[in-house]
Coordinates of C-alpha atoms and ligand atoms in Angstrom, one line a residue:
M222 CA 0.1 -0.1 0.0
Q223 CA 1.5 3.4 -0.9
S224 CA 1.9 5.9 2.0
T225 CA 2.1 9.5 2.0
Y226 CA 5.9 9.0 2.6
D227 CA 6.1 7.3 -0.9
E228 CA 4.5 10.4 -2.3
L229 CA 6.5 13.0 -0.4
P230 CA 9.5 11.3 1.1
Y231 CA 11.6 12.8 4.0
E232 CA 15.0 14.3 2.9
D233 CA 18.0 12.2 3.6
L234 CA 19.2 13.4 6.9
A235 CA 21.6 11.9 9.6
F236 CA 20.8 12.6 13.3
F237 CA 23.8 12.9 15.5
H238 CA 21.7 12.4 18.7
T239 CA 20.7 8.9 17.6
H240 CA 24.2 7.6 17.0
P241 CA 25.0 4.8 19.5
S242 CA 28.1 6.8 20.6
N243 CA 25.9 9.6 21.8
L244 CA 23.4 7.1 23.4
A245 CA 26.3 5.4 25.2
V246 CA 27.6 8.7 26.5
V247 CA 24.4 9.7 28.0
A248 CA 23.9 6.3 29.5
T249 CA 27.4 6.3 30.9
L250 CA 26.9 9.7 32.4
C251 CA 23.7 8.4 34.1
G252 CA 25.7 5.6 35.7
L253 CA 24.8 2.8 33.3
S254 CA 27.2 0.4 31.5
P255 CA 25.9 0.5 27.8
P256 CA 27.2 -2.0 25.2
P257 CA 30.5 -1.1 23.5
V258 CA 29.8 1.0 20.4
D259 CA 32.3 -0.2 17.8
E260 CA 30.7 -3.5 17.0
C261 CA 27.2 -2.9 18.1
R262 CA 23.9 -4.0 16.6
V263 CA 21.5 -1.3 15.9
L264 CA 17.8 -1.5 14.9
E265 CA 16.1 1.6 13.5
L266 CA 12.3 1.6 13.3
G267 CA 10.7 3.9 10.7
C268 CA 14.1 4.6 9.2
G269 CA 12.9 6.3 6.0
S270 CA 15.5 5.8 3.4
G271 CA 17.9 4.6 6.1
F272 CA 20.3 7.5 5.5
N273 CA 20.9 7.8 9.2
L274 CA 22.1 4.2 9.3
L275 CA 24.1 4.7 6.2
A276 CA 25.9 7.6 7.9
M277 CA 26.5 5.4 11.0
S278 CA 28.0 2.8 8.8
Q279 CA 30.7 5.2 7.8
S280 CA 31.9 5.7 11.5
L281 CA 31.1 2.2 12.7
P282 CA 32.3 -0.2 10.0
G283 CA 32.2 -3.1 12.6
A284 CA 28.5 -2.5 13.5
R285 CA 25.5 -4.4 12.1
L286 CA 22.7 -1.9 11.3
V287 CA 19.1 -2.9 10.4
G288 CA 16.4 -0.6 9.4
F289 CA 12.6 -1.0 8.9
D290 CA 10.3 1.2 7.0
L291 CA 6.8 0.8 5.6
S292 CA 7.6 3.0 2.5
P293 CA 9.1 0.9 -0.3
L294 CA 10.1 4.0 -2.3
Q295 CA 12.3 5.3 0.6
I296 CA 13.8 1.9 1.4
E297 CA 14.7 1.2 -2.2
A298 CA 16.3 4.6 -2.6
G299 CA 18.3 3.7 0.6
R300 CA 19.3 0.3 -0.9
R301 CA 20.6 2.0 -4.0
M302 CA 22.7 4.2 -1.8
A303 CA 24.0 1.4 0.2
D304 CA 25.1 -0.4 -3.0
E305 CA 26.8 2.8 -4.4
I306 CA 28.8 3.2 -1.2
G307 CA 29.5 -0.5 -0.6
A308 CA 27.8 -0.3 2.9
A309 CA 27.6 -4.1 3.4
N310 CA 26.8 -3.8 7.1
V311 CA 23.4 -2.0 6.4
D312 CA 20.3 -4.1 6.1
L313 CA 17.3 -2.1 5.0
R314 CA 13.9 -3.9 5.0
I315 CA 10.4 -2.9 3.7
G316 CA 8.2 -3.8 6.5
D317 CA 5.5 -2.8 9.1
I318 CA 6.8 -2.2 12.6
G319 CA 3.7 -4.0 13.8
G320 CA 4.7 -7.1 12.0
I321 CA 8.3 -7.5 13.3
D322 CA 9.0 -11.1 14.4
A323 CA 10.7 -12.2 17.5
A324 CA 13.2 -14.1 15.1
L325 CA 14.8 -10.6 14.3
G326 CA 16.9 -11.1 17.5
Q327 CA 18.4 -8.6 19.9
F328 CA 20.1 -5.3 19.5
D329 CA 22.4 -3.1 21.6
Y330 CA 20.7 0.1 20.5
I331 CA 17.2 0.7 19.1
V332 CA 16.3 4.0 17.5
A333 CA 12.9 5.4 16.4
H334 CA 13.4 9.0 15.4
G335 CA 10.2 10.8 14.5
V336 CA 8.1 7.7 14.7
L337 CA 6.2 7.5 18.0
S338 CA 3.9 10.5 17.5
W339 CA 3.7 9.8 13.6
V340 CA 2.0 6.4 13.8
A341 CA -1.5 5.3 14.8
P342 CA -1.8 5.4 18.6
E343 CA -2.3 1.6 18.7
L344 CA 1.2 1.2 17.3
R345 CA 2.8 3.2 20.1
E346 CA 2.5 0.5 22.7
R347 CA 3.9 -2.0 20.1
I348 CA 7.0 0.2 19.9
F349 CA 7.7 -0.1 23.6
Q350 CA 6.9 -3.8 23.3
L351 CA 9.6 -4.2 20.6
C352 CA 12.1 -2.4 22.7
R353 CA 11.5 -4.7 25.6
R354 CA 11.8 -7.8 23.4
H355 CA 14.7 -6.7 21.1
L356 CA 16.9 -4.8 23.4
Q357 CA 19.9 -6.5 25.1
P358 CA 19.7 -6.4 28.7
D359 CA 22.2 -3.5 28.9
G360 CA 20.9 -1.9 25.6
I361 CA 19.7 1.6 25.2
A362 CA 16.6 2.7 23.1
Y363 CA 16.1 6.2 21.7
L364 CA 12.5 7.3 21.1
S365 CA 11.7 10.9 19.8
Y366 CA 8.2 12.4 19.9
N367 CA 6.2 15.6 19.9
T368 CA 5.1 16.6 23.3
D369 CA 3.0 19.1 25.3
P370 CA 2.7 21.9 26.4
G371 CA 4.6 23.1 23.4
W372 CA 2.3 21.3 21.0
H373 CA -0.8 22.9 22.5
Q374 CA 0.3 26.1 20.8
R375 CA 1.6 24.6 17.5
R376 CA -1.7 22.6 17.2
I377 CA -3.3 26.0 16.4
L378 CA -1.3 26.1 13.3
R379 CA -1.7 22.3 12.5
D380 CA -5.5 22.7 12.9
A381 CA -5.6 25.8 10.6
L382 CA -3.5 24.1 7.9
R383 CA -5.5 20.8 8.0
F384 CA -8.7 22.8 7.9
H385 CA -7.6 24.6 4.7
A386 CA -5.6 21.9 3.0
A387 CA -6.2 18.4 4.5
A388 CA -8.3 16.7 1.8
D389 CA -7.6 17.4 -1.8
G390 CA -4.6 16.9 -4.1
T391 CA -1.2 15.3 -3.7
P392 CA 0.8 16.0 -0.6
L393 CA 2.9 18.6 -2.4
Q394 CA -0.1 20.3 -3.7
R395 CA -1.6 20.3 -0.3
V396 CA 1.6 22.0 1.2
R397 CA 1.6 24.6 -1.5
H398 CA -2.0 25.3 -0.9
A399 CA -1.3 25.6 2.9
R400 CA 1.7 27.8 2.4
A401 CA -0.1 30.1 0.0
M402 CA -3.0 30.5 2.6
L403 CA -0.5 31.3 5.5
E404 CA 1.3 33.9 3.4
R405 CA -2.0 35.6 2.4
M406 CA -3.2 35.6 6.1
A407 CA 0.0 36.5 7.7
G408 CA 0.1 40.1 6.2
E409 CA -3.5 40.8 7.3
I410 CA -3.5 39.9 11.0
P411 CA -5.3 42.8 12.7
D412 CA -3.8 43.3 16.1
Q413 CA 0.0 43.5 15.4
D414 CA 1.0 43.6 19.0
S415 CA -0.5 40.7 20.9
D416 CA 1.4 37.6 22.2
Y417 CA -0.7 35.5 19.8
V418 CA 0.3 37.5 16.8
R419 CA 4.0 37.3 17.8
F420 CA 3.6 33.5 18.1
L421 CA 1.8 33.3 14.7
R422 CA 4.6 35.4 12.9
R423 CA 7.4 33.3 14.5
E424 CA 5.7 30.1 13.3
V425 CA 5.0 31.4 9.8
E426 CA 8.5 32.6 9.4
A427 CA 10.0 29.3 10.7
L428 CA 7.7 27.3 8.2
R429 CA 9.2 29.4 5.3
D430 CA 12.5 27.7 5.9
D431 CA 11.1 24.3 6.5
S432 CA 11.1 21.6 3.7
D433 CA 7.8 20.7 1.9
A434 CA 8.2 17.1 3.4
Y435 CA 8.5 18.4 7.0
V436 CA 5.6 20.8 6.6
F437 CA 3.4 18.0 5.2
H438 CA 4.2 15.3 7.7
E439 CA 4.2 17.6 10.7
F440 CA 1.2 19.8 9.9
L441 CA -1.0 18.0 7.4
E442 CA -0.4 14.4 7.9
S443 CA -3.2 12.5 9.6
H444 CA -0.9 11.0 12.3
N445 CA 0.8 13.5 14.6
H446 CA -0.1 12.7 18.1
P447 CA 2.0 14.6 20.8
L448 CA 2.6 12.5 23.9
R449 CA 3.0 14.1 27.3
F450 CA 6.2 13.0 29.1
E451 CA 4.2 11.6 31.9
A452 CA 2.4 9.2 29.5
F453 CA 5.6 8.4 27.9
A454 CA 7.2 7.3 31.1
D455 CA 4.1 5.4 32.1
L456 CA 4.1 3.4 28.8
A457 CA 7.8 2.6 29.4
Q458 CA 7.1 1.4 32.8
A459 CA 4.0 -0.7 31.8
N460 CA 6.4 -2.5 29.3
G461 CA 9.2 -3.4 31.5
L462 CA 11.3 -0.3 30.6
R463 CA 12.6 2.7 32.4
Y464 CA 13.1 6.3 31.3
F465 CA 16.6 7.6 32.3
G466 CA 17.4 10.9 30.3
E467 CA 17.4 12.8 27.1
A468 CA 19.6 12.2 24.2
R469 CA 20.5 15.8 24.4
Y470 CA 21.8 15.5 27.8
G471 CA 21.7 19.2 28.7
T472 CA 17.9 19.1 28.2
S473 CA 17.2 16.5 31.0
A474 CA 15.7 17.9 34.2
F475 CA 18.5 16.3 36.3
A476 CA 21.2 18.2 34.1
Q477 CA 19.9 21.6 35.1
D478 CA 21.6 23.9 37.5
G479 CA 21.2 27.3 39.1
A480 CA 17.8 28.7 39.8
L481 CA 16.0 26.1 37.7
R482 CA 17.6 23.2 39.6
Y483 CA 16.3 24.9 42.8
A484 CA 12.9 25.4 41.4
L485 CA 12.6 21.7 40.2
D486 CA 13.9 20.4 43.5
A487 CA 11.4 22.6 45.4
V488 CA 8.4 21.3 43.4
S489 CA 9.2 17.6 43.6
D490 CA 11.9 15.2 44.5
D491 CA 10.7 12.6 42.0
L492 CA 12.8 12.6 38.8
L493 CA 10.0 11.7 36.5
R494 CA 7.8 14.5 38.0
Q495 CA 10.7 17.0 37.6
E496 CA 10.8 16.1 33.9
Q497 CA 7.2 16.9 33.5
Y498 CA 7.5 20.2 35.3
H499 CA 10.6 21.0 33.3
D500 CA 8.5 20.5 30.1
L501 CA 6.0 23.0 31.5
L502 CA 8.6 25.6 32.4
R503 CA 10.2 25.3 28.9
N504 CA 7.1 24.9 26.9
R505 CA 8.9 22.0 25.3
H506 CA 7.4 20.6 22.0
F507 CA 9.8 17.8 21.2
R508 CA 11.6 15.1 23.2
Q509 CA 14.4 12.6 22.4
S510 CA 14.0 10.3 25.4
L511 CA 16.2 7.3 26.2
I512 CA 15.1 4.2 27.9
C513 CA 16.6 0.9 29.2
H514 CA 15.3 -2.3 30.7
A515 CA 13.4 -1.7 34.0
E516 CA 16.0 -4.0 35.7
Q517 CA 18.9 -1.5 35.0
Q518 CA 19.6 0.9 37.9
P519 CA 20.7 4.4 36.7
T520 CA 22.5 6.5 39.3
W521 CA 22.6 9.8 37.3
K522 CA 26.2 10.0 38.3
L523 CA 29.4 9.3 36.2
A524 CA 31.2 6.4 37.8
P525 CA 34.9 7.2 38.1
R526 CA 35.8 3.9 36.4
S527 CA 33.8 5.0 33.4
R528 CA 35.8 8.1 32.7
G529 CA 38.3 6.2 30.5
A530 CA 35.4 5.1 28.3
L531 CA 34.6 8.7 27.2
V532 CA 36.4 10.5 24.4
V533 CA 36.6 14.3 24.0
I534 CA 36.7 15.7 20.5
S535 CA 35.8 19.4 20.5
R536 CA 36.9 22.5 18.8
A537 CA 37.8 25.5 20.9
E538 CA 39.7 28.7 19.8
P539 CA 41.0 31.5 22.2
L540 CA 39.7 34.9 21.1
P541 CA 41.5 38.3 22.1
S542 CA 39.9 39.9 25.2
E543 CA 40.6 43.1 27.1
E544 CA 39.2 41.8 30.3
T545 CA 41.4 40.6 33.1
D546 CA 39.0 38.5 35.0
A547 CA 37.4 36.7 32.0
R548 CA 38.6 34.9 28.8
T549 CA 36.7 34.6 25.5
F550 CA 36.5 31.5 23.4
R551 CA 35.0 30.5 20.1
L552 CA 33.4 27.0 20.4
H553 CA 32.7 24.5 17.6
G554 CA 33.7 27.3 15.1
E555 CA 30.6 29.3 15.9
T556 CA 29.5 30.2 19.4
E557 CA 31.5 32.8 21.5
V558 CA 31.6 32.5 25.3
R559 CA 33.1 34.6 28.1
V560 CA 34.4 32.4 30.9
R561 CA 35.5 33.3 34.4
D562 CA 35.6 29.8 36.1
P563 CA 39.3 28.8 36.3
V564 CA 38.4 25.1 35.8
V565 CA 36.4 25.8 32.6
V566 CA 39.1 28.2 31.3
A567 CA 41.8 25.4 32.0
I568 CA 39.6 22.8 30.1
L569 CA 39.2 25.1 27.2
D570 CA 42.9 25.9 27.0
V571 CA 43.6 22.2 26.8
L572 CA 40.9 21.7 24.0
C573 CA 42.4 24.7 22.1
E574 CA 45.8 23.0 22.1
M575 CA 44.6 19.5 21.3
W576 CA 42.1 20.2 18.4
P577 CA 41.6 18.3 16.1
L578 CA 42.9 15.4 18.1
S579 CA 40.7 13.2 20.3
M580 CA 41.7 12.4 23.9
S581 CA 40.2 10.4 26.5
M582 CA 38.2 12.2 29.3
R583 CA 40.9 10.8 31.7
S584 CA 43.7 12.6 29.7
L585 CA 41.6 15.8 29.7
I586 CA 41.3 15.6 33.4
G587 CA 45.0 15.1 33.9
M588 CA 46.1 17.8 31.5
T589 CA 43.5 20.2 33.0
A590 CA 44.7 19.4 36.6
E591 CA 48.3 20.5 35.6
R592 CA 46.8 23.9 34.7
V593 CA 44.6 24.6 37.7
R594 CA 46.1 26.0 40.7
A595 CA 44.9 24.3 43.9
A596 CA 44.5 27.9 45.4
E597 CA 41.6 28.5 42.9
L598 CA 39.5 25.6 44.2
A599 CA 37.5 25.2 47.3
P600 CA 39.7 23.6 50.0
G601 CA 39.5 20.0 50.6
V602 CA 37.8 19.0 47.3
P603 CA 39.9 16.6 45.2
V604 CA 40.9 18.5 42.1
E605 CA 40.1 15.5 39.7
L606 CA 36.6 15.4 41.0
V607 CA 36.0 19.0 40.5
I608 CA 37.4 18.9 36.8
A609 CA 35.3 15.7 36.1
S610 CA 32.1 17.2 37.3
T611 CA 32.9 20.5 35.4
I612 CA 33.4 18.4 32.3
V613 CA 30.0 16.8 32.7
A614 CA 28.3 20.2 33.4
G615 CA 30.0 21.8 30.4
Y616 CA 28.9 18.9 28.2
G617 CA 25.4 19.7 29.3
W618 CA 25.8 23.3 28.5
G619 CA 27.1 22.4 25.0
Y620 CA 30.7 23.8 25.7
W621 CA 32.4 20.6 24.4
H622 CA 31.4 17.2 22.9
L623 CA 31.9 13.8 24.3
Y624 CA 31.9 10.4 22.4
A625 CA 32.0 6.8 23.5
H626 CA 34.2 5.7 20.6
S627 CA 36.9 7.0 18.4
P628 CA 35.8 7.3 14.8
P629 CA 38.1 5.9 12.2
A630 CA 38.9 9.5 11.1
A631 CA 42.2 11.0 9.8
T632 CA 43.0 14.3 11.3
E633 CA 45.9 14.8 8.7
P634 CA 45.3 14.4 5.0
G635 CA 48.1 12.0 4.3
E636 CA 49.6 11.0 0.9
M637 CA 46.4 9.6 -0.6
P638 CA 43.5 11.3 1.1
R639 CA 40.3 9.4 1.3
A640 CA 36.8 10.7 2.2
S641 CA 34.0 8.4 3.4
P642 CA 32.1 7.0 0.5
L643 CA 28.9 8.5 1.8
A644 CA 30.4 12.0 2.1
R645 CA 31.8 11.8 -1.5
L646 CA 28.4 10.7 -2.8
C647 CA 26.6 13.6 -1.1
A648 CA 29.3 16.1 -2.0
A649 CA 28.6 15.2 -5.7
R650 CA 25.0 16.3 -5.3
S651 CA 25.0 19.1 -2.7
P652 CA 27.4 21.1 -0.3
S653 CA 25.6 19.4 2.7
V654 CA 27.5 16.3 3.9
T655 CA 27.6 14.2 7.1
N656 CA 31.0 13.7 8.9
L657 CA 32.4 10.7 10.7
L658 CA 31.0 12.1 14.0
Q659 CA 27.5 12.0 12.4
R660 CA 27.3 15.8 12.4
P661 CA 26.4 18.0 9.4
V662 CA 29.0 20.0 7.6
E663 CA 28.3 22.8 5.0
L664 CA 31.0 22.8 2.5
S665 CA 32.4 25.7 0.6
A666 CA 32.4 25.3 -3.3
E667 CA 36.1 24.5 -3.2
Q668 CA 35.8 21.9 -0.4
Q669 CA 32.9 20.4 -2.2
A670 CA 34.9 20.0 -5.5
V671 CA 37.8 18.5 -3.7
L672 CA 35.9 16.1 -1.3
Q673 CA 34.1 14.2 -4.0
R674 CA 37.4 13.4 -5.7
L675 CA 39.1 12.0 -2.4
D676 CA 39.0 8.3 -3.4
G677 CA 42.3 7.2 -1.7
R678 CA 43.9 6.8 -4.9
T679 CA 44.6 10.4 -5.9
S680 CA 47.5 12.5 -4.5
A681 CA 47.2 16.1 -3.6
A682 CA 49.4 17.0 -6.7
E683 CA 47.1 15.1 -9.0
L684 CA 44.1 16.8 -7.5
A685 CA 45.7 20.2 -7.9
A686 CA 46.3 19.5 -11.5
S687 CA 42.8 18.1 -12.2
L688 CA 41.0 21.1 -10.5
A689 CA 43.5 23.7 -11.7
M690 CA 44.2 24.8 -8.1
A691 CA 47.5 25.9 -6.6
P692 CA 49.2 23.2 -4.4
E693 CA 49.0 25.5 -1.3
A694 CA 45.2 25.8 -1.9
I695 CA 44.7 22.1 -2.2
G696 CA 46.8 21.7 1.0
R697 CA 44.6 24.2 2.9
V698 CA 41.4 22.7 1.7
L699 CA 42.6 19.1 2.6
R700 CA 43.6 20.2 6.1
E701 CA 40.1 21.9 6.5
L702 CA 38.3 18.7 5.4
A703 CA 40.5 16.6 7.9
E704 CA 39.6 19.0 10.7
C705 CA 35.9 18.6 9.8
Y706 CA 36.3 14.9 10.5
L707 CA 35.5 14.0 6.8
L708 CA 38.6 11.9 6.0
Q709 CA 39.0 8.3 6.6
L710 CA 41.9 6.6 8.2
D711 CA 44.1 4.6 5.7
R712 CA 43.3 1.0 6.4
T713 CA 45.7 -0.4 3.8
P714 CA 48.3 -2.6 5.5
Ligands
SAM879 C1 8.1 11.1 10.4 S1 8.9 10.0 9.4 C2 10.5 9.8 10.2 C3 11.5 9.2 9.1 C4 12.9 9.1 9.8 N1 13.1 8.5 11.0 C5 13.4 10.7 10.0 O1 13.3 11.0 11.1 O2 13.8 11.3 9.0 C6 8.1 8.5 10.0 C7 8.6 7.2 9.2 O3 7.9 6.1 9.8 C8 7.5 5.3 8.7 N2 6.4 4.4 9.3 C9 5.2 4.9 9.6 N3 4.3 3.8 10.0 C10 5.2 2.7 10.0 C11 5.0 1.4 10.2 N4 3.8 0.9 10.8 N5 6.0 0.5 10.0 C12 7.2 0.9 9.5 N6 7.5 2.2 9.3 C13 6.4 3.1 9.4 C14 7.1 6.1 7.7 O4 7.2 5.5 6.4 C15 8.2 7.2 7.7 O5 9.3 6.9 6.9

């Protein structure tokens, strides 16, 4: 049976927060011992074209990655891509989640991104049952869904668009019809200053940048059922599972600090209730929740023995500053922060020095300890403990990135540079590619031209000649691509 996803498929996107490495980091920070990532087995439910799994296959060549989707058009497109890039460890199947058989076996990680709210409500419970049946005892599942209270507000727009454009035409015609109505109405709103008008304007503006597929499946599709966090946690519990945190670690209630921490503690000492209050305070509309078997016992504390399992790969650059009591850094090549805390400053100084190399969290603690003067810390507190908890807190603020594996990436171009086959395929079509950390990279025209030619059999000199570029320019672009984690390690013996 043809679905609307066959008529208007989602774009091919990879989602960093679903990567087993990220799931393992959050689980480890919550005191769990998740399965090792390098050779893990991953099941993705409602995987679309499977692009997310194809991207994982580039950073996890030893993993076994299985995807299910109802839409033949999307799965067939994914299979063609898998063939083109030789991703033999990706198995994409056309199938109904509801019909998955016990014989499929067990997985270390299960991912369902954008599925729980977008299927018929009767299938929701089935997804939890599948997690219970197909997850290894120490496995982790990721389920994302639309939630309230944020969707109470967005529902206004969905109702209006469905009222106008729900029934007639193809999905694409209905999106165009809905967009035209919004644009016509947006300019005619009478009371320009009310909160409601401000909300409407913001939403209309955001929708202008969203893809047709997103607008259709979010606002016009028959299934989009937001799920309150409390109901999500109940469903998990009823099916022998346990909620323990968000895939965006810093958005979990337990990761909040300052006044918000105080407010959440004051209102309840129950973690699940705190999560629900947190949604209320933030008007959250989307969750990326992690669950494990109910028998697992999260502590929400990083065990000191697990520090060695975490890897830090994060870009930081010092920026000039006139101030004497604060330093300024650029993080991840984009955000600027002013920092006073001496431990945070010392961590960032180490990151500036180490980039683009990876290091274990243990090494980061050791190198930071050498820079922090004991006089700057509260007396009697072990310096390593302060640094470790600052690394965890800073990860929650988005200051630096943690991983649970080292991707097979070359941080130097080498003699015969090689980009991942998926990145080369994507670069041949557009400047948007996914790197070996499962993160999006927007390439310049120069980088795009070079990347698609990095087959591991062409030297920098040959590239320069074929692209009519100066050798220095090629050298610079290759270094930039290596720093973006787009080049593979040379595996030839
Ligand atoms: C909102 S899309 C999300 C796709 C992808 N995970 C992403 O985030 O880009 C929902 C996907 O679930 C698939 N789907 C819906 N019902 C399904 C079912 N019963 N069994 C398998 N796949 C299903 C759809 O075909 C669609 O690809």
